[in-house]
Coordinates of C-alpha atoms in Angstrom, one line a residue:
M300 CA 62.6 13.7 -7.8
R301 CA 64.4 14.2 -4.4
Y302 CA 62.5 13.9 -1.1
D303 CA 63.4 16.0 1.8
L304 CA 63.1 14.1 5.1
V305 CA 61.8 17.2 6.9
D306 CA 59.0 17.4 4.4
L307 CA 58.2 13.7 4.8
R308 CA 58.2 14.0 8.6
L309 CA 55.9 17.0 8.3
F310 CA 53.6 15.0 5.9
V311 CA 53.4 12.0 8.3
A312 CA 52.7 14.3 11.3
I313 CA 49.9 16.1 9.5
A314 CA 48.5 12.7 8.3
E315 CA 48.5 11.3 11.8
E316 CA 47.2 14.4 13.5
R317 CA 44.6 15.0 10.6
N318 CA 45.3 18.7 11.1
L319 CA 47.9 21.0 9.5
T320 CA 48.4 23.2 12.6
R321 CA 48.9 20.3 15.0
G322 CA 51.1 18.4 12.5
A323 CA 53.3 21.5 12.1
A324 CA 53.6 21.9 15.8
R325 CA 54.7 18.3 16.2
V326 CA 57.7 18.9 14.0
S327 CA 58.4 22.4 15.4
L328 CA 57.4 24.3 12.3
A329 CA 55.2 27.4 12.0
T330 CA 51.9 26.8 10.3
S331 CA 52.7 29.1 7.5
S332 CA 56.0 27.4 6.8
A333 CA 54.4 24.0 7.0
S334 CA 51.7 25.0 4.6
H335 CA 54.3 26.3 2.1
R336 CA 56.4 23.1 2.4
L337 CA 53.3 21.0 1.9
R338 CA 52.2 23.0 -1.2
L339 CA 55.7 22.6 -2.8
L340 CA 55.6 18.8 -2.0
E341 CA 52.2 18.5 -3.7
D342 CA 53.4 20.5 -6.7
D343 CA 56.5 18.3 -7.0
L344 CA 54.4 15.1 -6.9
G345 CA 51.8 16.5 -9.2
A346 CA 48.9 15.4 -7.0
P347 CA 47.1 16.6 -3.9
L348 CA 47.9 14.7 -0.7
F349 CA 45.1 16.0 1.5
A350 CA 41.5 17.0 1.0
R351 CA 40.9 20.1 3.1
Q352 CA 37.9 19.8 5.5
P353 CA 36.3 22.4 7.9
R354 CA 37.9 20.7 10.9
G355 CA 41.1 19.4 9.5
V356 CA 42.4 17.3 6.5
A357 CA 41.9 13.8 5.1
L358 CA 44.3 11.8 3.0
T359 CA 43.7 11.4 -0.7
R360 CA 44.6 8.2 -2.5
A361 CA 48.0 9.7 -3.3
G362 CA 48.4 10.7 0.3
E363 CA 47.6 7.2 1.5
A364 CA 50.2 5.8 -0.8
L365 CA 52.9 8.3 0.3
L366 CA 52.1 7.7 4.0
R367 CA 52.6 4.0 3.5
H368 CA 56.0 4.5 1.8
A369 CA 57.1 7.3 4.2
R370 CA 56.5 5.1 7.2
Q371 CA 58.6 2.4 5.6
V372 CA 61.4 4.9 5.0
F373 CA 61.4 6.0 8.6
A374 CA 61.2 2.4 9.9
Q375 CA 64.3 1.7 7.7
I376 CA 66.1 4.7 9.1
E377 CA 65.3 3.6 12.7
Q378 CA 66.5 0.1 11.9
M379 CA 69.7 1.6 10.4
H380 CA 70.3 3.6 13.7
A381 CA 69.6 0.4 15.7
D382 CA 72.1 -1.6 13.6
L383 CA 74.8 1.0 13.8
A384 CA 74.4 2.1 17.5
P385 CA 75.7 -1.2 18.9
Y386 CA 79.0 -0.8 17.2
A387 CA 79.9 1.9 19.7
E388 CA 79.3 -0.7 22.5
G389 CA 81.4 -3.4 20.9
V390 CA 78.3 -5.2 19.5
R391 CA 78.4 -5.8 15.7
G392 CA 74.7 -6.6 15.0
H393 CA 71.2 -5.9 16.3
V394 CA 67.9 -7.5 15.5
T395 CA 64.4 -6.4 16.6
L396 CA 61.9 -9.2 17.2
W397 CA 58.2 -8.7 17.9
A398 CA 56.4 -11.7 19.3
N399 CA 53.0 -12.5 20.9
T400 CA 52.6 -13.4 24.6
H401 CA 52.5 -17.1 23.9
A402 CA 55.9 -17.2 22.1
T403 CA 57.5 -14.7 24.5
H404 CA 56.7 -16.7 27.6
S405 CA 57.2 -20.2 26.3
F406 CA 59.6 -21.1 23.5
L407 CA 61.5 -17.9 22.7
P408 CA 63.6 -17.7 25.9
D409 CA 65.4 -20.9 25.3
D410 CA 65.5 -20.5 21.5
L411 CA 66.9 -17.0 21.7
A412 CA 69.5 -18.0 24.2
G413 CA 70.7 -20.7 21.8
F414 CA 70.8 -18.1 18.9
L415 CA 72.8 -15.6 21.1
R416 CA 75.3 -18.3 22.1
R417 CA 75.9 -19.0 18.4
Y418 CA 76.1 -15.2 17.6
P419 CA 77.7 -13.5 20.6
Q420 CA 78.3 -10.3 18.5
V421 CA 74.5 -9.8 18.1
S422 CA 72.0 -8.1 20.4
V423 CA 68.2 -8.8 20.2
A424 CA 65.4 -6.4 21.2
L425 CA 62.3 -8.5 22.0
E426 CA 59.0 -6.7 22.2
E427 CA 55.6 -8.2 23.0
H428 CA 52.7 -7.3 20.8
T429 CA 49.4 -8.9 19.6
S430 CA 49.6 -11.1 16.4
P431 CA 47.5 -8.7 14.3
D432 CA 49.8 -5.8 15.3
I433 CA 52.9 -7.8 14.5
V434 CA 51.6 -8.8 11.0
L435 CA 50.7 -5.2 10.2
A436 CA 54.1 -3.9 11.4
V437 CA 56.0 -6.5 9.3
A438 CA 53.8 -5.8 6.2
R439 CA 54.5 -2.1 6.5
G440 CA 58.3 -2.7 6.9
E441 CA 58.4 -1.3 10.4
V442 CA 60.0 -4.5 11.8
E443 CA 61.7 -7.3 10.0
V444 CA 60.9 -10.4 12.1
G445 CA 57.8 -11.4 14.2
V446 CA 56.4 -14.5 15.8
V447 CA 52.6 -14.8 15.6
A448 CA 49.9 -17.4 16.5
G449 CA 46.8 -18.6 14.8
R450 CA 45.4 -18.2 11.3
I451 CA 46.6 -15.1 9.4
E452 CA 44.6 -14.4 6.3
D453 CA 45.0 -11.9 3.5
A454 CA 48.3 -10.5 4.9
D455 CA 51.1 -9.5 2.6
V456 CA 53.7 -11.4 4.5
E457 CA 55.5 -14.8 4.5
L458 CA 54.7 -17.2 7.4
I459 CA 57.1 -19.9 8.2
P460 CA 56.1 -22.7 10.7
Y461 CA 57.9 -22.4 14.0
R462 CA 56.3 -24.4 16.9
A463 CA 53.0 -26.4 17.3
D464 CA 51.0 -25.8 20.4
R465 CA 47.4 -25.3 21.6
L466 CA 45.6 -23.4 24.3
V467 CA 44.2 -25.6 27.1
L468 CA 42.0 -24.9 30.1
I469 CA 43.7 -25.4 33.5
T470 CA 41.6 -26.0 36.7
P471 CA 42.2 -26.5 40.4
G472 CA 42.4 -30.1 41.4
A473 CA 39.0 -30.1 43.2
H474 CA 37.1 -28.2 40.5
P475 CA 34.1 -29.8 38.9
L476 CA 35.7 -29.5 35.4
S477 CA 38.9 -31.2 36.5
V478 CA 37.4 -34.7 35.9
R479 CA 36.7 -33.9 32.2
A480 CA 39.0 -34.8 29.4
R481 CA 37.7 -31.9 27.2
T482 CA 35.3 -29.0 27.4
R483 CA 33.8 -26.2 25.2
F484 CA 34.6 -22.6 25.9
T485 CA 31.0 -21.8 26.5
E486 CA 30.9 -24.2 29.4
V487 CA 33.5 -22.4 31.4
L488 CA 32.4 -18.8 31.1
D489 CA 30.4 -18.8 34.4
Y490 CA 33.5 -19.5 36.4
P491 CA 36.1 -16.9 37.6
F492 CA 39.4 -16.7 35.7
V493 CA 43.1 -16.1 36.4
M494 CA 44.5 -14.1 33.5
L495 CA 47.7 -12.5 32.3
H496 CA 47.7 -8.7 32.7
A497 CA 45.4 -6.6 30.5
G498 CA 47.1 -5.6 27.3
S499 CA 48.9 -8.9 26.9
A500 CA 48.2 -10.6 23.6
I501 CA 46.6 -13.7 25.2
H502 CA 44.4 -11.5 27.5
T503 CA 43.1 -9.7 24.4
F504 CA 42.5 -12.9 22.5
T505 CA 40.6 -14.6 25.3
T506 CA 38.4 -11.6 26.1
N507 CA 37.6 -11.3 22.3
A508 CA 36.7 -15.0 22.2
A509 CA 34.2 -14.5 25.0
A510 CA 32.9 -11.3 23.5
A511 CA 32.2 -13.2 20.2
L512 CA 29.8 -15.3 22.3
G513 CA 28.2 -12.3 23.8
R514 CA 29.8 -13.0 27.2
H515 CA 32.3 -11.3 29.5
L516 CA 35.1 -13.1 31.4
D517 CA 34.9 -12.9 35.2
V518 CA 38.6 -12.0 35.8
R519 CA 39.4 -12.5 39.5
I520 CA 43.1 -11.7 39.3
Q521 CA 45.7 -10.6 36.7
V522 CA 49.3 -11.7 36.9
R523 CA 52.5 -11.2 34.9
S524 CA 53.5 -14.7 33.8
F525 CA 52.0 -18.1 32.8
E526 CA 53.8 -19.7 35.7
A527 CA 51.9 -17.3 38.1
V528 CA 48.6 -18.2 36.3
C529 CA 49.4 -21.9 36.9
R530 CA 50.2 -21.3 40.6
M531 CA 47.1 -19.3 41.2
V532 CA 44.9 -21.8 39.4
G533 CA 46.5 -24.7 41.4
A534 CA 45.8 -22.8 44.6
G535 CA 42.1 -22.6 43.7
V536 CA 41.7 -19.0 42.7
G537 CA 40.0 -19.7 39.4
L538 CA 40.4 -21.2 35.9
G539 CA 43.1 -20.3 33.4
L540 CA 43.6 -20.5 29.7
V541 CA 47.2 -21.0 28.7
P542 CA 49.4 -22.7 26.0
K543 CA 49.9 -26.3 26.9
S544 CA 53.7 -25.8 26.6
A545 CA 53.5 -23.2 29.4
V546 CA 52.1 -25.7 32.0
P547 CA 55.0 -26.8 34.3
L548 CA 55.5 -30.5 34.4
A549 CA 56.9 -30.4 37.9
G550 CA 57.9 -27.9 40.6
L551 CA 54.4 -26.7 41.7
R552 CA 53.1 -27.6 45.1
E553 CA 49.6 -27.6 43.8
P554 CA 49.7 -28.3 40.1
P555 CA 46.6 -27.4 38.0
V556 CA 44.7 -30.0 36.0
V557 CA 44.9 -29.7 32.2
V558 CA 41.6 -30.0 30.3
N559 CA 41.6 -29.9 26.5
L560 CA 39.5 -27.2 24.8
D561 CA 37.2 -28.5 22.1
E562 CA 37.5 -25.4 19.9
A563 CA 39.1 -25.0 16.5
W564 CA 40.8 -21.7 17.6
A565 CA 42.5 -23.5 20.5
Q566 CA 45.1 -24.8 18.1
R567 CA 47.7 -21.9 18.3
D568 CA 50.6 -23.0 16.2
L569 CA 53.3 -20.4 16.1
Q570 CA 54.8 -19.0 12.9
V571 CA 57.7 -16.7 12.1
C572 CA 56.4 -13.7 10.2
V573 CA 58.6 -11.8 7.6
R574 CA 57.8 -9.5 4.7
R575 CA 60.1 -11.4 2.3
R576 CA 62.4 -14.0 3.6
A577 CA 64.8 -13.6 0.7
A578 CA 65.2 -9.8 1.4
L579 CA 66.1 -10.1 5.1
S580 CA 69.2 -8.4 6.4
G581 CA 72.1 -10.6 7.5
F582 CA 71.4 -11.1 11.2
S583 CA 67.6 -11.1 10.8
S584 CA 68.0 -13.9 8.3
A585 CA 70.2 -15.8 10.7
L586 CA 67.7 -15.4 13.5
V587 CA 64.8 -16.7 11.3
E588 CA 67.0 -19.6 10.2
S589 CA 67.8 -20.4 13.8
L590 CA 64.1 -20.2 14.9
V591 CA 62.6 -22.3 12.1
N592 CA 65.2 -25.0 12.4
T593 CA 64.7 -25.4 16.2
Q594 CA 63.5 -28.8 17.1
G595 CA 60.6 -29.0 19.5

């Protein structure tokens, strides 16, 4: 059986819009033409892909399976374009890497710089996403390599240890909590916080941790980097929750005080996430090898 990419794009559009007319419009087809193409596709497959409903359509089991595979096909096509496009610019390889906030702002800058020095013919596209989104994208085949933190359960991916780290509380020097060696998360929720911007992985993780306790964080200010969090906390604006590796050892006029968090989830070891390590393309495999063999 041969699959037409136009039909697959139409099918994905209808599945995502949950509506034949809107899906057809998204791929610039008339509704009648889209309906005809969909009917022929279902006839070729020998199974219905959608259950028609009064206000749209819903995927059948066969439709869910086709959607999963179609997304992988288009992800591979996009990766093919990404791999080939750099040749026109004199670059002979390209790797897309998704990573959470923690990795993006701590270990990856130096580690990627080392990788790029060893492979000057390669370009890397680094995108920041939450760990659950990274795992899902890798499992679907939408991206080859990710870096995630924390426990990942029941995911159809391979996880390779990358870096050990943990979240710590940072306080101003004169704060009542600054004299403590460790504290529980519940004991700090009445104080204002300095946070990374909304939408960052660590912002989402921290607010979810508070929500799990039935509480809300009092976010006084949001900034764009861990260094800015440390500077704001040191200046007395509020408390912060950051990876220990992100706290500068020197260079701040008013350095924050580090207090250990007595929480199991504070251990945030980083892991490289791939679908199947043995199946990685050349430069993606080289990147994974470089990251997991980095000493630190």
